[in-house]
Amino acid sequence: MSDNQSWNSSGSEEDIEPNRGEEPGHLVGIVDLSGVLSKWTNYIHGWQDRWVVLKNNTLSYYKSQDETEYGCRGSLCLSKAVITPHEFDECRLDISVNDSVWYLRAQDPEHRLQWIDSIELHRADSGYGSESSLRRHGSMLSLTSATSGYSATSTSSFKVPGNGYCGRGIVEDDEDDFPNTRTDGEFLHNNNGSKEKLFQALSPKGINGIDFKGEAITFKATTAGILATLSHCIDLMVKREDSWQKRLDKEMEKRRRIEEGYKSALNELKKKSHFGGPDYEEGPNSLINEDEFFDAVEAALDRQDKIEEQSQTEKTRIQRSSPVPPGDVYSCAGSHRFSDKPRSKPSPPLIVMAPPRDVHRFSAEVEEMVQNHMTYSLQDVGGDANWQLVVEEGEMKVYRREVEENGIVLDPLKATHSVKGVTGHEVCHYFWDTAYRNDWETTIENFNVVESLSDNAAIVYQTHKRVWPASQRDVLYLSAMRKILANNENDPDTWLVCNFSVDHDDAQPSSRCVRAKINIAMICQTLVSPPEGDKEISRDNILCKITYVANVNPGGWAPASVLRAVAKREYPKFLKRFTSYVQEKTAGKAILF
């Protein structure tokens, strides 16, 4: 074989030529696959349908099938991909390449298995690190190994002066070059005919012997000096070695700490890169533990409070700079037994407002809810061992009764509060009327009235702001306001607003939000102290006693400690914020009884 010929390590011509009828790099027997899969996008949009294409060992996705001609939105090379079927979700598969992870969901487990088999088939036949890939790509390793066995030793190293080239007998030739013993006066004759002068000591004029003792002493002193120098060098080398060993130990310790820091940072980076994935959402199989869940919720609520404070500050600044519009819904004088006549004169008969004639298809349910709340919600729970007093701030008291069902917290809450200068009708009006909802409710993202049933009843759909890592909630409920009939003249004026969950064809549950169920009532009683003398009744003479009850089913799993802590924190803030808003709206206006 000549030097300009090259073969690979197998020595087979088949290894360096592609198979007949097969293009290099083409995957034989692989079926391309395309279809719709749900891909996790982010916390705002969640799972979204995407057109996914598996072709040429590459997984690509498009927003829709119609947009395939405009280029893909992302792709993964499957050579190093890791496909992980989800442990709990039978329709989900995760594909990761280094730090990039795609969360995908098929329509059903059969489609998921089809996608996994196709992806694995592409990976298996992609040739990554396989024997077939070495055949296709060839090898030039044999080019150097084929010639490395030959010796490149120069033939001039075998050359001996005066003897040409020789492979053996070198010692004999060297010995022949030494001078012979034949003398010619002061010269010696060599074999090549040249003469060399003899040593002066061999002169016949005076032959002196060699001083072997002196030579021995000199040799001994020289070797002793050499040994001392070598010993000193060894000592220096040992000391230097100790110094270098210490430096090496320090460098190794430094490297160990750096490697540990790098691994820790890499783990944190991987955790953060996947922290927005669906595995970290709320649920019994969430990868985030309860403490992290609580910290995340608390941090999100703190951010919302800060934003709300800034918003309220800006609203206050604008209101101070803008004139108050004259008159509103309460510009007319109210009617009460103390409003028109002084206390010294006999009071007119009590005029009781009948229930509004708002007959609709939910009238029976509304009446049942009103009766239940008037029967049970006004009962005093201060001495009941099942109710715990969790918050007490001035006139406000918040009670809780711990209830769990199938691992979901369903704690009923009850709060009592007293507010001066407002009536029960005014409080219920601002609580029920959706026109004022965004002014005092800070947890709502958006809402709309699905159906108006009557002047005092409507079906409302609203979505609440998401507090990560909890899922976003929405609520569909019927809201009704009602004045309660007085049994006798001494009973306080009582108004009630009840909100309870219902179903409606125009607001079906969606996968974007978790549908919560509620049963809430706000019962407001107006207490009036008689004015002095002939003075007219003013807001200084009225007091509103508020009873607020809430039964909320969050609709999904979340840590019990988190739900209870949030309820303990948010309900008092809500009551104070709302009652302050009502006082601000009614200040300086006519009283509405």
Coordinates of C-alpha atoms in Angstrom, one line a residue:
M1 CA 0.0 0.0 0.0
S2 CA 1.4 3.4 -1.0
D3 CA 1.7 6.3 1.3
N4 CA -0.9 8.4 -0.4
Q5 CA -3.7 5.8 0.1
S6 CA -5.9 6.3 3.2
W7 CA -8.3 3.8 4.9
N8 CA -10.3 4.0 8.1
S9 CA -9.8 1.8 11.2
S10 CA -12.0 -1.0 9.9
G11 CA -10.1 -1.3 6.6
S12 CA -13.4 -1.8 4.8
E13 CA -14.4 0.2 1.8
E14 CA -18.0 0.0 3.0
D15 CA -17.3 2.2 6.1
I16 CA -16.3 5.2 4.1
E17 CA -19.1 5.0 1.4
P18 CA -22.8 5.6 2.1
N19 CA -25.2 2.7 1.5
R20 CA -26.6 2.6 -2.0
G21 CA -29.9 4.3 -2.3
E22 CA -29.4 6.2 0.9
E23 CA -28.4 9.8 1.2
P24 CA -25.8 10.6 4.0
G25 CA -27.5 11.7 7.2
H26 CA -31.0 10.5 6.1
L27 CA -33.0 8.5 8.7
V28 CA -34.4 5.4 7.2
G29 CA -37.7 4.1 8.6
I30 CA -38.4 7.2 10.6
V31 CA -41.9 8.6 10.3
D32 CA -42.4 12.4 10.7
L33 CA -45.1 13.4 13.1
S34 CA -47.1 16.6 13.5
G35 CA -50.2 17.6 15.5
V36 CA -51.6 19.8 18.2
L37 CA -50.1 19.7 21.7
S38 CA -50.7 21.9 24.6
K39 CA -47.6 23.7 25.7
W40 CA -47.0 25.5 29.0
T41 CA -46.2 29.2 28.2
N42 CA -46.2 31.2 31.5
Y43 CA -48.3 32.0 34.5
I44 CA -50.4 34.5 32.6
H45 CA -51.5 32.3 29.7
G46 CA -50.9 28.8 31.2
W47 CA -51.4 25.9 28.7
Q48 CA -51.8 27.0 25.0
D49 CA -52.4 24.8 22.0
R50 CA -49.5 24.8 19.6
W51 CA -48.8 23.0 16.3
V52 CA -45.8 20.7 17.0
V53 CA -43.7 19.1 14.2
L54 CA -41.2 16.2 14.6
K55 CA -38.9 15.9 11.7
N56 CA -35.2 15.2 11.0
N57 CA -34.5 14.6 14.7
T58 CA -35.8 18.1 15.5
L59 CA -38.9 19.0 17.5
S60 CA -40.4 22.4 16.4
Y61 CA -43.5 24.2 17.4
Y62 CA -45.7 26.9 15.7
K63 CA -48.5 29.0 17.0
S64 CA -50.9 27.2 14.6
Q65 CA -50.7 25.0 11.5
D66 CA -51.5 28.1 9.3
E67 CA -48.3 29.8 10.5
T68 CA -45.8 27.0 9.6
E69 CA -44.7 28.9 6.4
Y70 CA -43.6 31.8 8.5
G71 CA -41.0 29.9 10.6
C72 CA -41.2 28.1 13.9
R73 CA -41.3 29.8 17.3
G74 CA -38.9 27.4 18.8
S75 CA -37.1 24.1 18.2
L76 CA -35.2 21.4 20.1
C77 CA -32.5 19.0 18.8
L78 CA -33.4 15.6 20.1
S79 CA -29.9 14.1 20.1
K80 CA -29.3 15.0 23.8
A81 CA -32.9 15.4 24.8
V82 CA -34.4 13.7 27.9
I83 CA -38.1 12.7 27.6
T84 CA -39.8 12.4 30.9
P85 CA -43.5 11.2 31.1
H86 CA -45.2 13.0 34.1
E87 CA -45.7 10.9 37.2
F88 CA -49.3 12.0 37.9
D89 CA -50.6 13.6 34.6
E90 CA -51.2 10.8 32.1
C91 CA -51.3 13.2 29.2
R92 CA -48.2 15.2 29.9
L93 CA -44.5 14.8 28.8
D94 CA -41.5 17.0 29.6
I95 CA -38.6 17.3 27.1
S96 CA -35.4 18.9 28.5
V97 CA -32.2 19.8 26.7
N98 CA -29.6 21.2 29.1
D99 CA -31.4 24.1 30.9
S100 CA -34.3 24.3 28.4
V101 CA -37.5 22.4 29.3
W102 CA -40.7 22.1 27.2
Y103 CA -43.8 21.1 29.1
L104 CA -46.3 19.4 26.7
R105 CA -49.7 17.8 27.1
A106 CA -51.4 15.5 24.6
Q107 CA -55.1 15.0 24.1
D108 CA -55.1 11.6 25.8
P109 CA -52.6 9.0 27.1
E110 CA -52.6 7.2 23.7
H111 CA -51.4 10.3 21.9
R112 CA -48.8 10.9 24.5
L113 CA -47.4 7.4 24.0
Q114 CA -47.4 7.9 20.2
W115 CA -45.4 11.1 20.6
I116 CA -42.9 9.5 23.1
D117 CA -42.4 6.5 20.8
S118 CA -41.8 8.7 17.7
I119 CA -39.4 11.0 19.6
E120 CA -37.4 8.0 21.0
L121 CA -37.3 6.5 17.5
H122 CA -35.8 9.7 16.1
R123 CA -33.3 9.8 18.9
A124 CA -32.3 6.2 18.5
D125 CA -31.7 6.5 14.7
S126 CA -30.2 10.0 14.8
G127 CA -26.8 8.4 14.9
Y128 CA -25.6 10.4 17.9
G129 CA -22.6 8.5 19.2
S130 CA -23.6 5.3 17.4
E131 CA -21.5 3.0 15.2
S132 CA -23.5 4.0 12.1
S133 CA -22.6 7.6 12.6
L134 CA -18.9 6.7 12.5
R135 CA -19.5 5.0 9.2
R136 CA -21.4 7.9 7.7
H137 CA -18.9 10.5 8.8
G138 CA -15.8 8.4 8.2
S139 CA -12.5 8.5 10.1
M140 CA -9.2 9.9 9.4
L141 CA -7.5 8.4 12.4
S142 CA -5.7 5.8 10.3
L143 CA -3.8 8.4 8.3
T144 CA -1.3 9.0 11.0
S145 CA -1.4 5.5 12.5
A146 CA -0.6 3.9 9.1
T147 CA 2.7 5.6 8.9
S148 CA 3.6 6.0 12.5
G149 CA 5.1 2.4 12.6
Y150 CA 7.9 3.2 10.2
S151 CA 11.3 4.3 11.7
A152 CA 12.5 7.7 10.9
T153 CA 16.0 7.1 12.4
S154 CA 18.8 8.8 10.4
T155 CA 21.2 6.4 8.9
S156 CA 24.0 8.8 9.6
S157 CA 23.9 7.7 13.3
F158 CA 25.6 4.4 12.1
K159 CA 28.5 6.2 10.4
V160 CA 31.9 5.6 12.0
P161 CA 34.9 7.8 11.0
G162 CA 37.1 6.0 8.7
N163 CA 34.9 3.0 8.3
G164 CA 31.8 4.2 6.4
Y165 CA 28.5 2.7 7.4
C166 CA 28.3 -0.3 9.6
G167 CA 25.6 -2.0 11.6
R168 CA 27.9 -4.0 13.8
G169 CA 31.4 -4.2 15.0
I170 CA 31.5 -0.6 16.1
V171 CA 33.6 -1.3 19.2
E172 CA 36.2 -3.1 17.1
D173 CA 36.5 -0.1 14.8
D174 CA 36.9 2.3 17.7
E175 CA 39.5 0.2 19.3
D176 CA 41.5 0.2 16.0
D177 CA 41.7 4.0 16.1
F178 CA 43.7 4.0 19.4
P179 CA 47.5 4.5 19.0
N180 CA 49.7 1.4 18.9
T181 CA 52.7 0.7 21.2
R182 CA 55.3 1.2 18.5
T183 CA 57.5 4.3 19.4
D184 CA 59.7 6.5 17.3
G185 CA 61.6 8.8 19.5
E186 CA 59.1 11.2 21.1
F187 CA 56.3 10.1 18.9
L188 CA 53.9 7.2 18.6
H189 CA 52.9 5.8 15.3
N190 CA 49.1 5.3 14.6
N191 CA 47.6 2.8 12.2
N192 CA 46.8 5.6 9.8
G193 CA 50.4 6.6 9.6
S194 CA 50.2 9.8 11.7
K195 CA 52.4 10.5 14.6
E196 CA 51.5 11.9 18.0
K197 CA 53.9 13.4 20.6
L198 CA 54.4 11.4 23.8
F199 CA 53.7 12.7 27.3
Q200 CA 56.5 14.8 28.8
A201 CA 56.6 12.3 31.8
L202 CA 57.8 9.6 29.4
S203 CA 60.8 11.6 28.4
P204 CA 64.0 9.6 28.9
K205 CA 65.5 12.7 30.6
G206 CA 63.5 12.2 33.9
I207 CA 60.6 9.9 34.4
N208 CA 58.4 10.9 37.5
G209 CA 55.7 8.6 39.0
I210 CA 52.0 9.6 39.4
D211 CA 51.1 10.8 42.9
F212 CA 48.2 8.4 43.6
K213 CA 47.8 9.5 47.2
G214 CA 47.5 13.2 46.3
E215 CA 45.1 12.3 43.6
A216 CA 43.0 10.3 46.0
I217 CA 42.9 13.1 48.6
T218 CA 41.9 15.6 45.9
F219 CA 39.2 13.2 44.6
K220 CA 38.0 12.7 48.2
A221 CA 37.8 16.4 48.9
T222 CA 36.1 17.0 45.6
T223 CA 33.5 14.3 46.1
A224 CA 32.9 15.6 49.7
G225 CA 32.3 19.1 48.4
I226 CA 30.0 17.7 45.8
L227 CA 28.1 15.7 48.4
A228 CA 27.8 18.7 50.7
T229 CA 26.5 20.8 47.9
L230 CA 24.0 18.1 46.9
S231 CA 22.9 17.8 50.5
H232 CA 22.4 21.5 50.7
C233 CA 20.4 21.4 47.4
I234 CA 18.3 18.6 48.8
D235 CA 17.5 20.6 52.0
L236 CA 16.5 23.6 49.9
M237 CA 14.4 21.4 47.7
V238 CA 12.7 19.8 50.7
K239 CA 11.9 23.3 52.2
R240 CA 10.8 24.5 48.8
E241 CA 8.6 21.3 48.5
D242 CA 7.0 22.1 51.8
S243 CA 6.2 25.6 50.7
W244 CA 4.8 24.4 47.4
Q245 CA 2.8 21.7 49.2
K246 CA 1.2 24.3 51.4
R247 CA 0.4 26.5 48.4
L248 CA -1.0 23.4 46.6
D249 CA -3.2 22.6 49.6
K250 CA -4.5 26.1 49.6
E251 CA -5.2 26.1 45.9
M252 CA -6.9 22.7 46.2
E253 CA -9.1 24.0 49.1
K254 CA -9.9 27.1 47.1
R255 CA -10.8 25.1 44.1
R256 CA -13.0 22.8 46.2
R257 CA -14.9 25.8 47.6
I258 CA -15.2 27.3 44.1
E259 CA -16.5 24.0 42.8
E260 CA -19.1 23.7 45.6
G261 CA -20.2 27.3 45.0
Y262 CA -20.5 26.6 41.3
K263 CA -22.6 23.5 41.9
S264 CA -24.8 25.4 44.3
A265 CA -25.2 28.3 41.9
L266 CA -25.9 25.8 39.1
N267 CA -28.6 24.1 41.1
E268 CA -30.2 27.4 42.0
L269 CA -30.1 28.5 38.4
K270 CA -31.8 25.3 37.3
K271 CA -34.3 25.7 40.0
K272 CA -35.0 29.3 39.0
S273 CA -35.2 28.4 35.3
H274 CA -37.9 25.8 36.0
F275 CA -39.5 27.7 38.9
G276 CA -42.2 29.0 36.6
G277 CA -43.2 25.6 35.4
P278 CA -46.5 23.9 36.1
D279 CA -44.9 21.6 38.7
Y280 CA -44.6 24.6 41.0
E281 CA -48.2 25.6 40.9
E282 CA -50.6 24.9 43.8
G283 CA -51.7 21.3 44.3
P284 CA -51.0 18.3 46.5
N285 CA -48.1 17.2 44.1
S286 CA -46.5 20.7 43.9
L287 CA -42.7 20.7 44.2
I288 CA -42.8 23.9 46.3
N289 CA -43.0 23.2 50.0
E290 CA -45.5 24.8 52.4
D291 CA -43.0 27.3 53.8
E292 CA -41.9 28.5 50.3
F293 CA -45.6 28.6 49.3
F294 CA -46.4 30.8 52.4
D295 CA -43.4 33.1 51.7
A296 CA -44.3 33.5 48.1
V297 CA -48.0 34.4 48.9
E298 CA -47.0 36.8 51.6
A299 CA -44.5 38.6 49.3
A300 CA -47.1 38.9 46.6
L301 CA -49.7 40.3 49.0
D302 CA -47.1 42.8 50.3
R303 CA -46.5 44.0 46.7
Q304 CA -50.2 44.4 46.1
D305 CA -50.6 46.4 49.3
K306 CA -47.7 48.7 48.3
I307 CA -49.3 49.2 44.9
E308 CA -52.7 49.9 46.5
E309 CA -51.1 52.5 48.9
Q310 CA -49.6 54.3 46.0
S311 CA -52.9 54.2 44.1
Q312 CA -54.8 55.6 47.1
T313 CA -52.2 58.3 47.6
E314 CA -52.6 59.4 44.0
K315 CA -56.4 59.3 44.3
T316 CA -56.4 61.5 47.4
R317 CA -54.1 64.0 45.7
I318 CA -56.4 64.2 42.7
Q319 CA -59.6 64.5 44.8
R320 CA -58.1 67.4 46.8
S321 CA -57.2 69.2 43.6
S322 CA -60.7 68.6 42.0
P323 CA -64.0 70.3 43.2
V324 CA -66.6 68.0 44.6
P325 CA -69.6 67.6 42.2
P326 CA -72.8 68.9 43.6
G327 CA -75.5 66.4 44.5
D328 CA -75.6 62.6 44.0
V329 CA -77.9 59.8 44.7
Y330 CA -78.2 60.8 48.3
S331 CA -79.0 64.5 47.7
C332 CA -82.6 64.0 48.9
A333 CA -83.4 63.9 52.6
G334 CA -83.8 60.6 54.3
S335 CA -86.8 59.3 56.2
H336 CA -86.5 58.1 59.8
R337 CA -88.7 58.5 62.8
F338 CA -86.1 61.0 64.3
S339 CA -85.3 62.9 61.1
D340 CA -88.3 65.2 60.7
K341 CA -89.6 65.7 64.2
P342 CA -88.0 66.2 67.6
R343 CA -87.9 63.4 70.2
S344 CA -90.3 65.4 72.5
K345 CA -93.2 65.0 70.1
P346 CA -95.0 61.7 69.6
S347 CA -93.5 59.5 66.9
P348 CA -95.6 58.5 63.8
P349 CA -96.4 54.9 63.3
L350 CA -93.4 52.8 62.0
I351 CA -93.5 52.5 58.2
V352 CA -92.1 49.1 57.2
M353 CA -90.8 48.7 53.7
A354 CA -92.0 45.5 52.1
P355 CA -89.6 43.3 50.2
P356 CA -89.0 44.5 46.7
R357 CA -91.2 42.9 44.1
D358 CA -88.3 41.4 42.1
V359 CA -89.7 38.1 41.0
H360 CA -87.3 36.1 38.9
R361 CA -86.2 32.5 38.5
F362 CA -83.9 32.6 41.5
S363 CA -86.4 34.3 43.8
A364 CA -87.0 31.1 45.9
E365 CA -83.2 30.6 46.4
V366 CA -82.7 34.2 47.4
E367 CA -85.5 34.0 50.0
E368 CA -84.1 30.9 51.4
M369 CA -80.6 32.4 51.7
V370 CA -82.0 35.6 53.4
Q371 CA -83.9 33.5 55.9
N372 CA -80.9 31.3 56.8
H373 CA -78.6 34.3 57.3
M374 CA -81.2 36.2 59.4
T375 CA -81.6 33.1 61.5
Y376 CA -78.0 31.9 62.0
S377 CA -75.7 34.8 61.1
L378 CA -76.8 37.2 63.8
Q379 CA -76.3 34.7 66.6
D380 CA -73.6 35.6 69.0
V381 CA -70.6 33.3 68.7
G382 CA -68.4 34.9 71.4
G383 CA -69.1 32.1 73.9
D384 CA -69.1 29.2 71.4
A385 CA -66.0 27.0 71.8
N386 CA -66.1 26.0 68.1
W387 CA -65.4 29.6 67.1
Q388 CA -62.0 31.2 67.6
L389 CA -61.4 34.9 68.0
V390 CA -58.5 35.5 65.6
V391 CA -58.5 39.3 65.3
E392 CA -59.7 42.1 67.6
E393 CA -59.0 45.7 66.6
G394 CA -61.2 48.3 68.4
E395 CA -64.8 47.6 67.5
M396 CA -63.9 44.9 65.0
K397 CA -63.8 41.2 65.9
V398 CA -63.1 38.4 63.5
Y399 CA -64.0 34.8 64.4
R400 CA -63.1 31.6 62.6
R401 CA -64.3 28.0 62.8
E402 CA -61.9 25.4 61.3
V403 CA -63.5 23.1 58.8
E404 CA -61.8 20.8 56.3
E405 CA -63.3 18.6 53.7
N406 CA -61.2 16.2 51.5
G407 CA -58.1 18.2 52.5
I408 CA -59.6 21.5 51.4
V409 CA -60.0 24.3 53.9
L410 CA -63.6 25.5 54.2
D411 CA -63.3 27.6 57.4
P412 CA -66.4 29.8 58.0
L413 CA -65.5 33.4 59.0
K414 CA -67.6 35.9 60.9
A415 CA -66.8 39.5 61.6
T416 CA -68.6 42.2 63.6
H417 CA -67.9 45.9 63.4
S418 CA -69.5 49.2 64.3
V419 CA -69.2 52.3 62.1
K420 CA -70.3 55.8 63.1
G421 CA -72.0 58.3 60.8
V422 CA -73.5 55.8 58.2
T423 CA -76.7 53.9 57.9
G424 CA -77.2 50.2 57.1
H425 CA -78.9 51.2 53.8
E426 CA -75.8 53.2 52.8
V427 CA -73.4 50.4 53.6
C428 CA -75.4 47.8 51.8
H429 CA -75.8 50.0 48.8
Y430 CA -72.1 50.6 48.3
F431 CA -71.4 46.9 48.9
W432 CA -74.0 45.7 46.4
D433 CA -73.8 48.3 43.6
T434 CA -71.1 47.2 41.1
A435 CA -70.6 50.8 40.0
Y436 CA -68.5 51.4 43.1
R437 CA -66.8 48.0 43.2
N438 CA -63.4 49.0 41.8
D439 CA -63.2 51.9 44.2
W440 CA -62.9 49.8 47.3
E441 CA -62.2 46.2 46.2
T442 CA -58.5 45.7 45.5
T443 CA -58.4 42.0 44.9
I444 CA -60.5 42.0 41.7
E445 CA -58.9 41.9 38.3
N446 CA -62.1 42.4 36.3
F447 CA -65.8 41.8 36.6
N448 CA -69.0 42.1 34.6
V449 CA -72.7 41.7 35.2
V450 CA -73.8 38.6 33.4
E451 CA -77.5 39.1 33.9
S452 CA -79.6 41.7 35.7
L453 CA -82.5 39.9 37.4
S454 CA -84.2 42.9 38.9
D455 CA -83.5 46.3 40.4
N456 CA -81.9 44.7 43.4
A457 CA -80.5 41.4 42.1
A458 CA -77.9 40.5 39.5
I459 CA -75.6 37.7 38.5
V460 CA -72.0 38.8 38.5
Y461 CA -68.8 37.2 37.2
Q462 CA -65.5 38.4 38.5
T463 CA -61.9 37.2 38.4
H464 CA -59.5 37.9 41.2
K465 CA -55.9 38.9 40.9
R466 CA -53.5 36.0 41.0
V467 CA -51.3 35.6 44.0
W468 CA -48.4 33.3 42.9
P469 CA -48.0 30.4 43.4
A470 CA -51.7 30.0 43.9
S471 CA -53.8 29.6 40.8
Q472 CA -56.1 32.4 39.7
R473 CA -59.6 32.3 40.9
D474 CA -62.9 33.3 39.4
V475 CA -66.4 33.5 41.0
L476 CA -69.9 33.5 39.5
Y477 CA -72.5 34.6 42.0
L478 CA -75.9 36.1 42.5
S479 CA -75.9 39.3 44.5
A480 CA -79.2 40.5 46.0
M481 CA -79.9 43.5 48.4
R482 CA -82.9 43.3 50.6
K483 CA -84.5 45.3 53.5
I484 CA -85.6 43.1 56.3
L485 CA -89.1 43.5 57.7
A486 CA -89.2 44.8 61.3
N487 CA -91.1 42.7 63.8
N488 CA -91.9 45.7 66.1
E489 CA -91.3 49.4 66.4
N490 CA -88.1 49.1 68.5
D491 CA -86.3 46.8 66.0
P492 CA -83.4 48.6 64.2
D493 CA -83.6 49.2 60.5
T494 CA -81.9 46.2 58.9
W495 CA -80.6 45.7 55.4
L496 CA -78.9 42.7 54.0
V497 CA -76.8 41.8 50.9
C498 CA -76.3 38.2 50.1
N499 CA -73.9 36.8 47.5
F500 CA -74.0 33.1 46.7
S501 CA -72.6 31.0 43.8
V502 CA -74.9 30.0 40.9
D503 CA -74.4 28.5 37.4
H504 CA -75.0 30.4 34.2
D505 CA -74.7 29.3 30.6
D506 CA -72.9 32.6 29.7
A507 CA -70.1 32.1 32.3
Q508 CA -68.9 28.5 32.1
P509 CA -65.7 27.5 34.1
S510 CA -62.5 27.6 32.1
S511 CA -59.1 26.0 32.4
R512 CA -57.5 29.4 33.0
C513 CA -59.0 29.9 36.4
V514 CA -60.1 27.8 39.3
R515 CA -63.8 28.4 40.0
A516 CA -64.4 29.2 43.7
K517 CA -67.7 28.8 45.5
I518 CA -69.0 31.5 47.9
N519 CA -71.9 32.2 50.3
I520 CA -71.4 35.6 51.8
A521 CA -73.8 37.9 53.6
M522 CA -73.4 41.5 55.0
I523 CA -76.1 42.4 57.5
C524 CA -76.3 46.0 58.5
Q525 CA -78.4 47.4 61.4
T526 CA -78.9 51.2 61.9
L527 CA -78.9 52.4 65.5
V528 CA -80.1 55.9 66.1
S529 CA -79.6 57.9 69.3
P530 CA -82.3 60.7 69.8
P531 CA -81.0 64.2 69.2
E532 CA -81.0 66.8 71.9
G533 CA -84.0 69.2 72.1
D534 CA -85.4 70.2 68.7
K535 CA -82.3 69.4 66.8
E536 CA -82.6 67.4 63.6
I537 CA -80.9 64.1 63.4
S538 CA -77.4 64.2 62.1
R539 CA -74.7 61.6 61.3
D540 CA -73.4 62.0 64.8
N541 CA -76.6 60.3 66.0
I542 CA -76.4 57.2 63.9
L543 CA -74.3 54.0 64.2
C544 CA -74.2 51.1 61.9
K545 CA -73.6 47.7 63.3
I546 CA -72.2 45.3 60.7
T547 CA -72.2 41.5 60.7
Y548 CA -70.2 40.0 57.9
V549 CA -70.2 36.2 57.3
A550 CA -68.3 34.3 54.6
N551 CA -68.2 30.7 53.6
V552 CA -65.7 30.2 50.8
N553 CA -64.6 27.0 49.0
P554 CA -61.4 27.8 47.2
G555 CA -62.1 25.2 44.6
G556 CA -58.7 23.6 44.7
W557 CA -56.0 22.5 47.1
A558 CA -53.7 24.9 48.9
P559 CA -51.8 24.6 52.2
A560 CA -54.2 25.1 55.1
S561 CA -51.8 27.3 57.0
V562 CA -51.5 29.6 54.0
L563 CA -55.3 29.9 53.5
R564 CA -55.9 30.6 57.2
A565 CA -53.1 33.1 57.4
V566 CA -54.3 35.0 54.3
A567 CA -57.9 35.1 55.7
K568 CA -56.7 36.4 59.0
R569 CA -54.7 39.1 57.3
E570 CA -57.1 40.1 54.5
Y571 CA -60.5 40.1 56.1
P572 CA -59.8 42.9 58.7
K573 CA -58.1 45.0 56.0
F574 CA -61.1 44.5 53.7
L575 CA -63.6 45.7 56.4
K576 CA -61.6 48.7 57.4
R577 CA -61.0 49.7 53.8
F578 CA -64.6 49.3 52.8
T579 CA -66.1 51.1 55.8
S580 CA -63.7 54.0 55.5
Y581 CA -64.7 54.3 51.9
V582 CA -68.4 54.4 52.8
Q583 CA -67.8 57.1 55.5
E584 CA -65.8 59.1 52.9
K585 CA -68.6 58.8 50.3
T586 CA -71.4 59.8 52.6
A587 CA -69.7 62.6 54.5
G588 CA -71.6 65.9 54.2
K589 CA -74.5 64.3 52.3
A590 CA -78.1 63.7 53.3
I591 CA -78.8 60.6 55.3
L592 CA -80.4 57.6 53.6
F593 CA -82.3 55.4 55.9

